[in-house]
């Protein structure tokens, strides 16, 4: 096969979870994405909410089996030498649909070809093939080194746990329950005094309750610094649980800025500005607090946007007063206050 060489790599990625308007729950998933020619392969698939089989929450034996499969050390799970590259982030059932490809060896090289969307054991390339994608030829040494590193290096799992600092008030308890619902561990503590460094290293972010003073926050930061842990710190914008969940998801995003689909969000008055790096579905949701301290949520926008900067008109009624905007794609979440 005469396909030109292209580079192969791996990078941490996230399928952001959250509490969506209407009560729906989107599960948080951390996984390793394939980087082809310097760009996440998932980004070539436009509006696809999916994760690779190299997810941090699968059992170690299954994770190892997936890596061995990609190295062609085990039999293909589907007919005609096809392997699953991306699947449903909620259940990973083939019936929900998956992106598959033939993986084969050509001498020392590895080749990925005949990409398709598949919902049963047989792929229909004419009807569901990703025409124009691939074939990709990877140098064997580079390909094997990237995948072997997953088996021989440190754990690929993200720190999928957050520490909520504050008194055990109802809001933090509700936030912890909501985070656990979408697959993120959460613990509540009043401070980090006398907490062993090993325990602090298990957390991927810290969320401060509104009652935590500046001195207490500084003490928490010093404890994490002494433990050799660099974590993001979240100051809640408002006492709205879905909004705080979105802020936490934003803080937990480990991917490099250049490998995110959603890179910027600002909002003022009757419009928002959104920047995306690849074609993807973007949803905008407004949260606001009225003069009686009641909370309101409203979906404002849901469409596939092409790469670039976009101005999106906003419903003035949904963003009046003290309001906040959440922008969400399959892999990213950004939150901002709506300026006046």
mmCIF file of C-alpha atoms in Angstrom:
data_model
loop_
_atom_site.group_PDB
_atom_site.id
_atom_site.type_symbol
_atom_site.label_atom_id
_atom_site.label_comp_id
_atom_site.label_asym_id
_atom_site.label_seq_id
_atom_site.Cartn_x
_atom_site.Cartn_y
_atom_site.Cartn_z
ATOM 1 C CA UNK A 1 0.000 0.000 0.000
ATOM 2 C CA UNK A 2 1.469 3.356 -1.038
ATOM 3 C CA UNK A 3 0.044 5.632 1.665
ATOM 4 C CA UNK A 4 2.488 8.322 2.754
ATOM 5 C CA UNK A 5 3.878 8.255 6.261
ATOM 6 C CA UNK A 6 2.146 10.278 8.922
ATOM 7 C CA UNK A 7 3.011 10.752 12.576
ATOM 8 C CA UNK A 8 1.303 8.825 15.364
ATOM 9 C CA UNK A 9 0.939 9.869 18.984
ATOM 10 C CA UNK A 10 -1.311 9.746 22.021
ATOM 11 C CA UNK A 11 -2.660 12.506 24.218
ATOM 12 C CA UNK A 12 -4.936 12.711 27.264
ATOM 13 C CA UNK A 13 -8.485 13.770 26.458
ATOM 14 C CA UNK A 14 -11.758 14.223 28.284
ATOM 15 C CA UNK A 15 -15.392 13.686 27.497
ATOM 16 C CA UNK A 16 -16.849 16.283 29.831
ATOM 17 C CA UNK A 17 -19.740 15.253 32.027
ATOM 18 C CA UNK A 18 -22.409 17.474 33.447
ATOM 19 C CA UNK A 19 -25.944 18.036 34.630
ATOM 20 C CA UNK A 20 -27.858 19.159 31.570
ATOM 21 C CA UNK A 21 -31.026 21.192 31.325
ATOM 22 C CA UNK A 22 -34.071 18.977 31.653
ATOM 23 C CA UNK A 23 -32.410 16.691 34.186
ATOM 24 C CA UNK A 24 -30.238 14.656 31.802
ATOM 25 C CA UNK A 25 -26.865 13.450 33.072
ATOM 26 C CA UNK A 26 -23.725 13.259 30.926
ATOM 27 C CA UNK A 27 -21.021 10.985 32.334
ATOM 28 C CA UNK A 28 -17.449 12.233 32.706
ATOM 29 C CA UNK A 29 -14.855 10.078 30.904
ATOM 30 C CA UNK A 30 -11.076 10.467 30.746
ATOM 31 C CA UNK A 31 -9.356 8.660 27.911
ATOM 32 C CA UNK A 32 -6.302 8.631 25.660
ATOM 33 C CA UNK A 33 -6.920 9.975 22.176
ATOM 34 C CA UNK A 34 -5.039 9.152 18.996
ATOM 35 C CA UNK A 35 -3.034 12.031 17.518
ATOM 36 C CA UNK A 36 -2.516 11.657 13.777
ATOM 37 C CA UNK A 37 -0.286 14.123 11.975
ATOM 38 C CA UNK A 38 -0.275 16.329 15.077
ATOM 39 C CA UNK A 39 -4.072 16.547 15.354
ATOM 40 C CA UNK A 40 -6.517 14.508 17.451
ATOM 41 C CA UNK A 41 -8.154 11.945 15.206
ATOM 42 C CA UNK A 42 -11.488 12.567 16.908
ATOM 43 C CA UNK A 43 -11.475 16.123 15.558
ATOM 44 C CA UNK A 44 -11.651 14.771 12.001
ATOM 45 C CA UNK A 45 -15.015 13.185 12.822
ATOM 46 C CA UNK A 46 -16.952 16.445 13.198
ATOM 47 C CA UNK A 47 -19.886 16.214 15.606
ATOM 48 C CA UNK A 48 -19.088 12.931 17.337
ATOM 49 C CA UNK A 49 -19.506 12.410 21.072
ATOM 50 C CA UNK A 50 -17.286 9.384 21.653
ATOM 51 C CA UNK A 51 -14.254 8.071 23.542
ATOM 52 C CA UNK A 52 -11.443 5.739 22.557
ATOM 53 C CA UNK A 53 -11.184 2.276 24.148
ATOM 54 C CA UNK A 54 -8.167 3.573 26.077
ATOM 55 C CA UNK A 55 -10.229 5.007 28.921
ATOM 56 C CA UNK A 56 -8.905 5.536 32.426
ATOM 57 C CA UNK A 57 -11.914 3.929 34.109
ATOM 58 C CA UNK A 58 -11.751 0.524 32.399
ATOM 59 C CA UNK A 59 -10.184 -2.364 34.365
ATOM 60 C CA UNK A 60 -6.392 -2.664 33.928
ATOM 61 C CA UNK A 61 -6.663 -6.048 32.219
ATOM 62 C CA UNK A 62 -9.142 -4.696 29.669
ATOM 63 C CA UNK A 63 -7.013 -1.583 29.106
ATOM 64 C CA UNK A 64 -3.983 -3.791 28.458
ATOM 65 C CA UNK A 65 -6.006 -5.973 26.090
ATOM 66 C CA UNK A 66 -7.042 -2.888 24.090
ATOM 67 C CA UNK A 67 -3.431 -1.773 23.736
ATOM 68 C CA UNK A 68 -2.328 -5.265 22.734
ATOM 69 C CA UNK A 69 -5.057 -5.298 20.113
ATOM 70 C CA UNK A 70 -3.880 -2.034 18.578
ATOM 71 C CA UNK A 71 -0.401 -3.563 18.424
ATOM 72 C CA UNK A 72 -1.931 -6.536 16.556
ATOM 73 C CA UNK A 73 -0.797 -8.928 19.264
ATOM 74 C CA UNK A 74 -4.334 -10.308 19.605
ATOM 75 C CA UNK A 75 -7.109 -11.166 17.179
ATOM 76 C CA UNK A 76 -9.311 -8.355 15.855
ATOM 77 C CA UNK A 77 -12.620 -8.124 17.769
ATOM 78 C CA UNK A 78 -14.614 -7.602 14.558
ATOM 79 C CA UNK A 79 -14.605 -9.394 11.182
ATOM 80 C CA UNK A 80 -12.187 -8.394 8.409
ATOM 81 C CA UNK A 81 -9.521 -7.213 10.842
ATOM 82 C CA UNK A 82 -11.549 -4.284 12.152
ATOM 83 C CA UNK A 83 -10.873 -2.574 15.479
ATOM 84 C CA UNK A 84 -12.982 -0.102 17.443
ATOM 85 C CA UNK A 85 -11.300 3.309 17.627
ATOM 86 C CA UNK A 86 -14.158 5.272 19.230
ATOM 87 C CA UNK A 87 -17.332 4.158 20.943
ATOM 88 C CA UNK A 88 -20.295 5.400 22.959
ATOM 89 C CA UNK A 89 -19.090 7.203 26.100
ATOM 90 C CA UNK A 90 -22.119 6.106 28.101
ATOM 91 C CA UNK A 91 -22.199 2.348 27.485
ATOM 92 C CA UNK A 92 -19.591 1.484 24.807
ATOM 93 C CA UNK A 93 -22.144 -0.823 23.168
ATOM 94 C CA UNK A 94 -21.521 -1.403 19.463
ATOM 95 C CA UNK A 95 -25.265 -1.060 18.883
ATOM 96 C CA UNK A 96 -24.969 2.634 19.809
ATOM 97 C CA UNK A 97 -22.449 3.061 17.021
ATOM 98 C CA UNK A 98 -18.672 3.050 16.836
ATOM 99 C CA UNK A 99 -15.901 4.263 14.569
ATOM 100 C CA UNK A 100 -13.901 1.289 13.346
ATOM 101 C CA UNK A 101 -10.985 0.741 10.993
ATOM 102 C CA UNK A 102 -8.897 -2.050 9.583
ATOM 103 C CA UNK A 103 -5.485 -2.184 11.267
ATOM 104 C CA UNK A 104 -2.782 -4.199 9.542
ATOM 105 C CA UNK A 105 0.974 -4.578 9.258
ATOM 106 C CA UNK A 106 3.026 -3.866 6.141
ATOM 107 C CA UNK A 107 6.551 -4.892 7.011
ATOM 108 C CA UNK A 108 7.442 -2.854 10.080
ATOM 109 C CA UNK A 109 4.745 -0.264 9.381
ATOM 110 C CA UNK A 110 1.217 -0.136 10.762
ATOM 111 C CA UNK A 111 -1.643 0.964 8.514
ATOM 112 C CA UNK A 112 -5.101 2.199 9.500
ATOM 113 C CA UNK A 113 -7.588 2.151 6.622
ATOM 114 C CA UNK A 114 -11.251 1.795 5.637
ATOM 115 C CA UNK A 115 -12.684 3.906 8.446
ATOM 116 C CA UNK A 116 -16.414 3.390 8.980
ATOM 117 C CA UNK A 117 -19.348 4.036 11.298
ATOM 118 C CA UNK A 118 -20.515 0.646 12.509
ATOM 119 C CA UNK A 119 -23.571 -0.470 14.507
ATOM 120 C CA UNK A 120 -23.287 -4.252 14.132
ATOM 121 C CA UNK A 121 -20.562 -6.797 13.483
ATOM 122 C CA UNK A 122 -20.261 -6.009 9.770
ATOM 123 C CA UNK A 123 -19.291 -2.636 8.294
ATOM 124 C CA UNK A 124 -20.889 -1.223 5.157
ATOM 125 C CA UNK A 125 -18.104 0.906 3.679
ATOM 126 C CA UNK A 126 -20.164 2.191 0.788
ATOM 127 C CA UNK A 127 -22.985 3.411 3.011
ATOM 128 C CA UNK A 128 -21.178 4.289 6.250
ATOM 129 C CA UNK A 129 -17.530 4.651 5.304
ATOM 130 C CA UNK A 130 -15.575 7.798 6.166
ATOM 131 C CA UNK A 131 -14.614 8.505 2.567
ATOM 132 C CA UNK A 132 -11.513 10.618 2.236
ATOM 133 C CA UNK A 133 -10.102 9.660 5.655
ATOM 134 C CA UNK A 134 -6.882 7.683 5.478
ATOM 135 C CA UNK A 135 -5.287 5.367 4.846
ATOM 136 C CA UNK A 136 -2.684 6.339 7.446
ATOM 137 C CA UNK A 137 0.741 4.703 7.445
ATOM 138 C CA UNK A 138 2.664 4.873 10.723
ATOM 139 C CA UNK A 139 6.313 4.025 11.240
ATOM 140 C CA UNK A 140 6.430 0.907 13.358
ATOM 141 C CA UNK A 141 8.961 2.144 15.919
ATOM 142 C CA UNK A 142 7.012 5.352 16.611
ATOM 143 C CA UNK A 143 3.685 3.520 16.750
ATOM 144 C CA UNK A 144 4.886 0.792 19.105
ATOM 145 C CA UNK A 145 6.750 3.219 21.361
ATOM 146 C CA UNK A 146 3.639 5.347 21.899
ATOM 147 C CA UNK A 147 1.431 2.365 22.774
ATOM 148 C CA UNK A 148 4.084 0.534 24.783
ATOM 149 C CA UNK A 149 4.473 3.637 26.934
ATOM 150 C CA UNK A 150 0.887 3.143 28.116
ATOM 151 C CA UNK A 151 1.813 -0.290 29.432
ATOM 152 C CA UNK A 152 5.283 0.455 30.775
ATOM 153 C CA UNK A 153 4.873 4.000 32.019
ATOM 154 C CA UNK A 154 2.910 5.504 34.917
ATOM 155 C CA UNK A 155 -0.820 5.111 35.190
ATOM 156 C CA UNK A 156 -2.726 6.808 32.383
ATOM 157 C CA UNK A 157 -5.679 7.575 34.604
ATOM 158 C CA UNK A 158 -6.454 11.164 35.503
ATOM 159 C CA UNK A 159 -6.969 12.292 39.069
ATOM 160 C CA UNK A 160 -10.739 11.917 38.813
ATOM 161 C CA UNK A 161 -11.406 13.183 42.316
ATOM 162 C CA UNK A 162 -11.994 16.681 43.641
ATOM 163 C CA UNK A 163 -11.767 18.135 47.116
ATOM 164 C CA UNK A 164 -14.533 20.476 48.246
ATOM 165 C CA UNK A 165 -13.356 22.839 50.981
ATOM 166 C CA UNK A 166 -15.872 24.389 53.368
ATOM 167 C CA UNK A 167 -18.307 23.659 56.114
ATOM 168 C CA UNK A 168 -20.545 20.673 55.475
ATOM 169 C CA UNK A 169 -23.373 22.827 54.227
ATOM 170 C CA UNK A 170 -26.158 21.681 51.956
ATOM 171 C CA UNK A 171 -24.695 23.229 48.788
ATOM 172 C CA UNK A 172 -21.380 21.357 49.012
ATOM 173 C CA UNK A 173 -23.217 18.137 49.808
ATOM 174 C CA UNK A 174 -25.421 18.563 46.739
ATOM 175 C CA UNK A 175 -22.397 19.401 44.602
ATOM 176 C CA UNK A 176 -20.547 16.290 45.810
ATOM 177 C CA UNK A 177 -23.581 14.125 45.026
ATOM 178 C CA UNK A 178 -23.903 15.649 41.548
ATOM 179 C CA UNK A 179 -20.217 15.103 40.770
ATOM 180 C CA UNK A 180 -20.422 11.485 41.876
ATOM 181 C CA UNK A 181 -23.466 11.031 39.649
ATOM 182 C CA UNK A 182 -21.439 11.915 36.547
ATOM 183 C CA UNK A 183 -18.439 9.799 37.568
ATOM 184 C CA UNK A 184 -16.210 12.217 39.480
ATOM 185 C CA UNK A 185 -15.247 11.382 43.040
ATOM 186 C CA UNK A 186 -15.747 14.180 45.566
ATOM 187 C CA UNK A 187 -14.813 14.611 49.220
ATOM 188 C CA UNK A 188 -15.735 17.445 51.583
ATOM 189 C CA UNK A 189 -13.352 18.840 54.208
ATOM 190 C CA UNK A 190 -13.129 22.022 56.230
ATOM 191 C CA UNK A 191 -9.361 22.305 55.626
ATOM 192 C CA UNK A 192 -6.286 20.281 54.671
ATOM 193 C CA UNK A 193 -4.570 20.440 58.053
ATOM 194 C CA UNK A 194 -2.775 17.164 58.868
ATOM 195 C CA UNK A 195 -3.911 15.547 55.594
ATOM 196 C CA UNK A 196 -1.082 13.273 54.330
ATOM 197 C CA UNK A 197 0.580 14.342 51.089
ATOM 198 C CA UNK A 198 -0.329 11.020 49.440
ATOM 199 C CA UNK A 199 -4.006 11.754 49.966
ATOM 200 C CA UNK A 200 -3.693 15.251 48.520
ATOM 201 C CA UNK A 201 -2.050 13.815 45.402
ATOM 202 C CA UNK A 202 -5.247 11.879 44.674
ATOM 203 C CA UNK A 203 -7.162 15.064 43.848
ATOM 204 C CA UNK A 204 -7.351 16.695 40.449
ATOM 205 C CA UNK A 205 -8.949 19.982 41.560
ATOM 206 C CA UNK A 206 -10.057 21.909 44.622
ATOM 207 C CA UNK A 207 -13.391 23.707 44.900
ATOM 208 C CA UNK A 208 -13.738 26.381 47.572
ATOM 209 C CA UNK A 209 -17.051 26.948 49.294
ATOM 210 C CA UNK A 210 -18.283 30.501 49.623
ATOM 211 C CA UNK A 211 -17.634 30.554 53.386
ATOM 212 C CA UNK A 212 -13.893 29.851 53.043
ATOM 213 C CA UNK A 213 -11.824 32.922 53.844
ATOM 214 C CA UNK A 214 -8.670 34.139 52.122
ATOM 215 C CA UNK A 215 -6.388 32.851 54.864
ATOM 216 C CA UNK A 216 -7.945 29.398 54.765
ATOM 217 C CA UNK A 217 -7.618 29.272 50.974
ATOM 218 C CA UNK A 218 -3.939 30.196 51.192
ATOM 219 C CA UNK A 219 -3.384 27.408 53.735
ATOM 220 C CA UNK A 220 -4.955 24.875 51.367
ATOM 221 C CA UNK A 221 -2.783 26.068 48.489
ATOM 222 C CA UNK A 222 0.349 25.780 50.659
ATOM 223 C CA UNK A 223 -0.579 22.221 51.630
ATOM 224 C CA UNK A 224 -0.928 21.141 48.003
ATOM 225 C CA UNK A 225 2.303 22.908 47.038
ATOM 226 C CA UNK A 226 4.149 21.148 49.878
ATOM 227 C CA UNK A 227 2.746 17.838 48.595
ATOM 228 C CA UNK A 228 4.163 18.582 45.143
ATOM 229 C CA UNK A 229 0.727 18.784 43.533
ATOM 230 C CA UNK A 230 -0.284 21.442 41.030
ATOM 231 C CA UNK A 231 -4.082 21.510 40.909
ATOM 232 C CA UNK A 232 -6.568 24.108 39.661
ATOM 233 C CA UNK A 233 -8.634 25.942 42.272
ATOM 234 C CA UNK A 234 -12.270 26.740 41.614
ATOM 235 C CA UNK A 235 -14.098 29.697 43.123
ATOM 236 C CA UNK A 236 -17.787 29.154 42.546
ATOM 237 C CA UNK A 237 -19.506 31.821 40.466
ATOM 238 C CA UNK A 238 -22.884 31.241 42.095
ATOM 239 C CA UNK A 239 -24.662 28.717 44.364
ATOM 240 C CA UNK A 240 -26.072 26.788 41.388
ATOM 241 C CA UNK A 241 -25.103 23.110 41.374
ATOM 242 C CA UNK A 242 -25.099 22.515 37.564
ATOM 243 C CA UNK A 243 -23.015 25.658 37.129
ATOM 244 C CA UNK A 244 -20.518 24.517 39.778
ATOM 245 C CA UNK A 245 -20.337 21.105 38.114
ATOM 246 C CA UNK A 246 -19.512 22.827 34.811
ATOM 247 C CA UNK A 247 -16.800 24.918 36.503
ATOM 248 C CA UNK A 248 -15.323 21.750 37.989
ATOM 249 C CA UNK A 249 -15.349 20.030 34.601
ATOM 250 C CA UNK A 250 -13.549 23.004 33.093
ATOM 251 C CA UNK A 251 -10.893 22.801 35.817
ATOM 252 C CA UNK A 252 -10.389 19.064 35.282
ATOM 253 C CA UNK A 253 -9.702 19.395 31.541
ATOM 254 C CA UNK A 254 -6.120 18.104 31.187
ATOM 255 C CA UNK A 255 -5.807 18.458 27.426
ATOM 256 C CA UNK A 256 -3.392 20.948 25.936
ATOM 257 C CA UNK A 257 -5.095 24.191 24.818
ATOM 258 C CA UNK A 258 -4.079 23.524 21.220
ATOM 259 C CA UNK A 259 -5.949 20.220 21.279
ATOM 260 C CA UNK A 260 -9.303 21.490 22.492
ATOM 261 C CA UNK A 261 -12.304 22.040 20.266
ATOM 262 C CA UNK A 262 -13.770 24.818 22.391
ATOM 263 C CA UNK A 263 -11.121 27.416 23.230
ATOM 264 C CA UNK A 264 -12.859 30.659 24.191
ATOM 265 C CA UNK A 265 -16.187 31.929 25.537
ATOM 266 C CA UNK A 266 -17.257 35.469 26.390
ATOM 267 C CA UNK A 267 -20.711 36.914 26.861
ATOM 268 C CA UNK A 268 -22.057 40.429 27.237
ATOM 269 C CA UNK A 269 -25.497 41.865 26.817
ATOM 270 C CA UNK A 270 -27.395 40.115 24.062
ATOM 271 C CA UNK A 271 -24.623 38.069 22.474
ATOM 272 C CA UNK A 272 -21.895 35.524 23.168
ATOM 273 C CA UNK A 273 -18.640 34.904 21.359
ATOM 274 C CA UNK A 274 -17.481 31.300 20.917
ATOM 275 C CA UNK A 275 -14.220 30.070 19.377
ATOM 276 C CA UNK A 276 -13.871 26.478 18.152
ATOM 277 C CA UNK A 277 -10.906 24.793 16.474
ATOM 278 C CA UNK A 278 -12.778 22.082 14.560
ATOM 279 C CA UNK A 279 -16.300 21.385 13.395
ATOM 280 C CA UNK A 280 -18.367 20.375 16.425
ATOM 281 C CA UNK A 281 -21.731 20.672 18.110
ATOM 282 C CA UNK A 282 -21.887 23.527 20.623
ATOM 283 C CA UNK A 283 -24.604 23.961 23.222
ATOM 284 C CA UNK A 284 -25.089 27.165 25.204
ATOM 285 C CA UNK A 285 -27.038 27.138 28.471
ATOM 286 C CA UNK A 286 -27.857 30.162 30.627
ATOM 287 C CA UNK A 287 -28.131 30.072 34.411
ATOM 288 C CA UNK A 288 -29.388 33.075 36.321
ATOM 289 C CA UNK A 289 -30.460 34.142 39.771
ATOM 290 C CA UNK A 290 -33.438 36.477 40.086
ATOM 291 C CA UNK A 291 -34.135 39.130 42.710
ATOM 292 C CA UNK A 292 -35.785 36.536 44.955
ATOM 293 C CA UNK A 293 -32.660 34.321 44.820
ATOM 294 C CA UNK A 294 -34.442 31.763 42.670
ATOM 295 C CA UNK A 295 -32.394 29.979 40.014
ATOM 296 C CA UNK A 296 -33.409 29.582 36.371
ATOM 297 C CA UNK A 297 -31.888 27.555 33.541
ATOM 298 C CA UNK A 298 -32.528 27.846 29.814
ATOM 299 C CA UNK A 299 -30.968 26.246 26.734
ATOM 300 C CA UNK A 300 -30.154 29.044 24.277
ATOM 301 C CA UNK A 301 -28.264 27.493 21.382
ATOM 302 C CA UNK A 302 -27.526 24.040 19.969
ATOM 303 C CA UNK A 303 -25.865 23.697 16.563
ATOM 304 C CA UNK A 304 -22.772 22.476 14.763
ATOM 305 C CA UNK A 305 -20.222 25.251 14.291
ATOM 306 C CA UNK A 306 -17.348 25.303 11.845
ATOM 307 C CA UNK A 307 -13.813 26.245 12.964
ATOM 308 C CA UNK A 308 -13.407 29.906 13.846
ATOM 309 C CA UNK A 309 -14.965 32.688 15.893
ATOM 310 C CA UNK A 310 -18.758 32.887 16.123
ATOM 311 C CA UNK A 311 -21.151 35.500 17.498
ATOM 312 C CA UNK A 312 -24.294 33.942 18.932
ATOM 313 C CA UNK A 313 -27.336 36.074 19.831
ATOM 314 C CA UNK A 314 -28.705 35.522 23.327
ATOM 315 C CA UNK A 315 -32.228 35.735 24.701
ATOM 316 C CA UNK A 316 -32.206 38.919 26.773
ATOM 317 C CA UNK A 317 -34.707 37.443 29.209
ATOM 318 C CA UNK A 318 -32.497 34.456 29.945
ATOM 319 C CA UNK A 319 -29.425 36.564 30.710
ATOM 320 C CA UNK A 320 -30.837 39.520 32.597
ATOM 321 C CA UNK A 321 -29.664 40.252 36.112
ATOM 322 C CA UNK A 322 -27.009 37.984 37.579
ATOM 323 C CA UNK A 323 -26.477 35.359 34.910
ATOM 324 C CA UNK A 324 -23.880 32.904 33.654
ATOM 325 C CA UNK A 325 -23.303 31.028 30.439
ATOM 326 C CA UNK A 326 -22.074 27.456 29.952
ATOM 327 C CA UNK A 327 -20.737 26.373 26.554
ATOM 328 C CA UNK A 328 -20.400 22.651 26.024
ATOM 329 C CA UNK A 329 -19.046 20.327 23.345
ATOM 330 C CA UNK A 330 -18.496 16.592 23.631
ATOM 331 C CA UNK A 331 -15.030 17.155 25.045
ATOM 332 C CA UNK A 332 -14.959 20.647 26.538
ATOM 333 C CA UNK A 333 -16.864 22.901 28.898
ATOM 334 C CA UNK A 334 -16.348 26.639 29.388
ATOM 335 C CA UNK A 335 -18.144 28.901 31.839
ATOM 336 C CA UNK A 336 -18.383 32.670 31.983
ATOM 337 C CA UNK A 337 -20.365 35.371 33.706
ATOM 338 C CA UNK A 338 -22.549 37.430 31.381
ATOM 339 C CA UNK A 339 -21.336 41.012 31.344
ATOM 340 C CA UNK A 340 -23.628 43.967 31.079
#
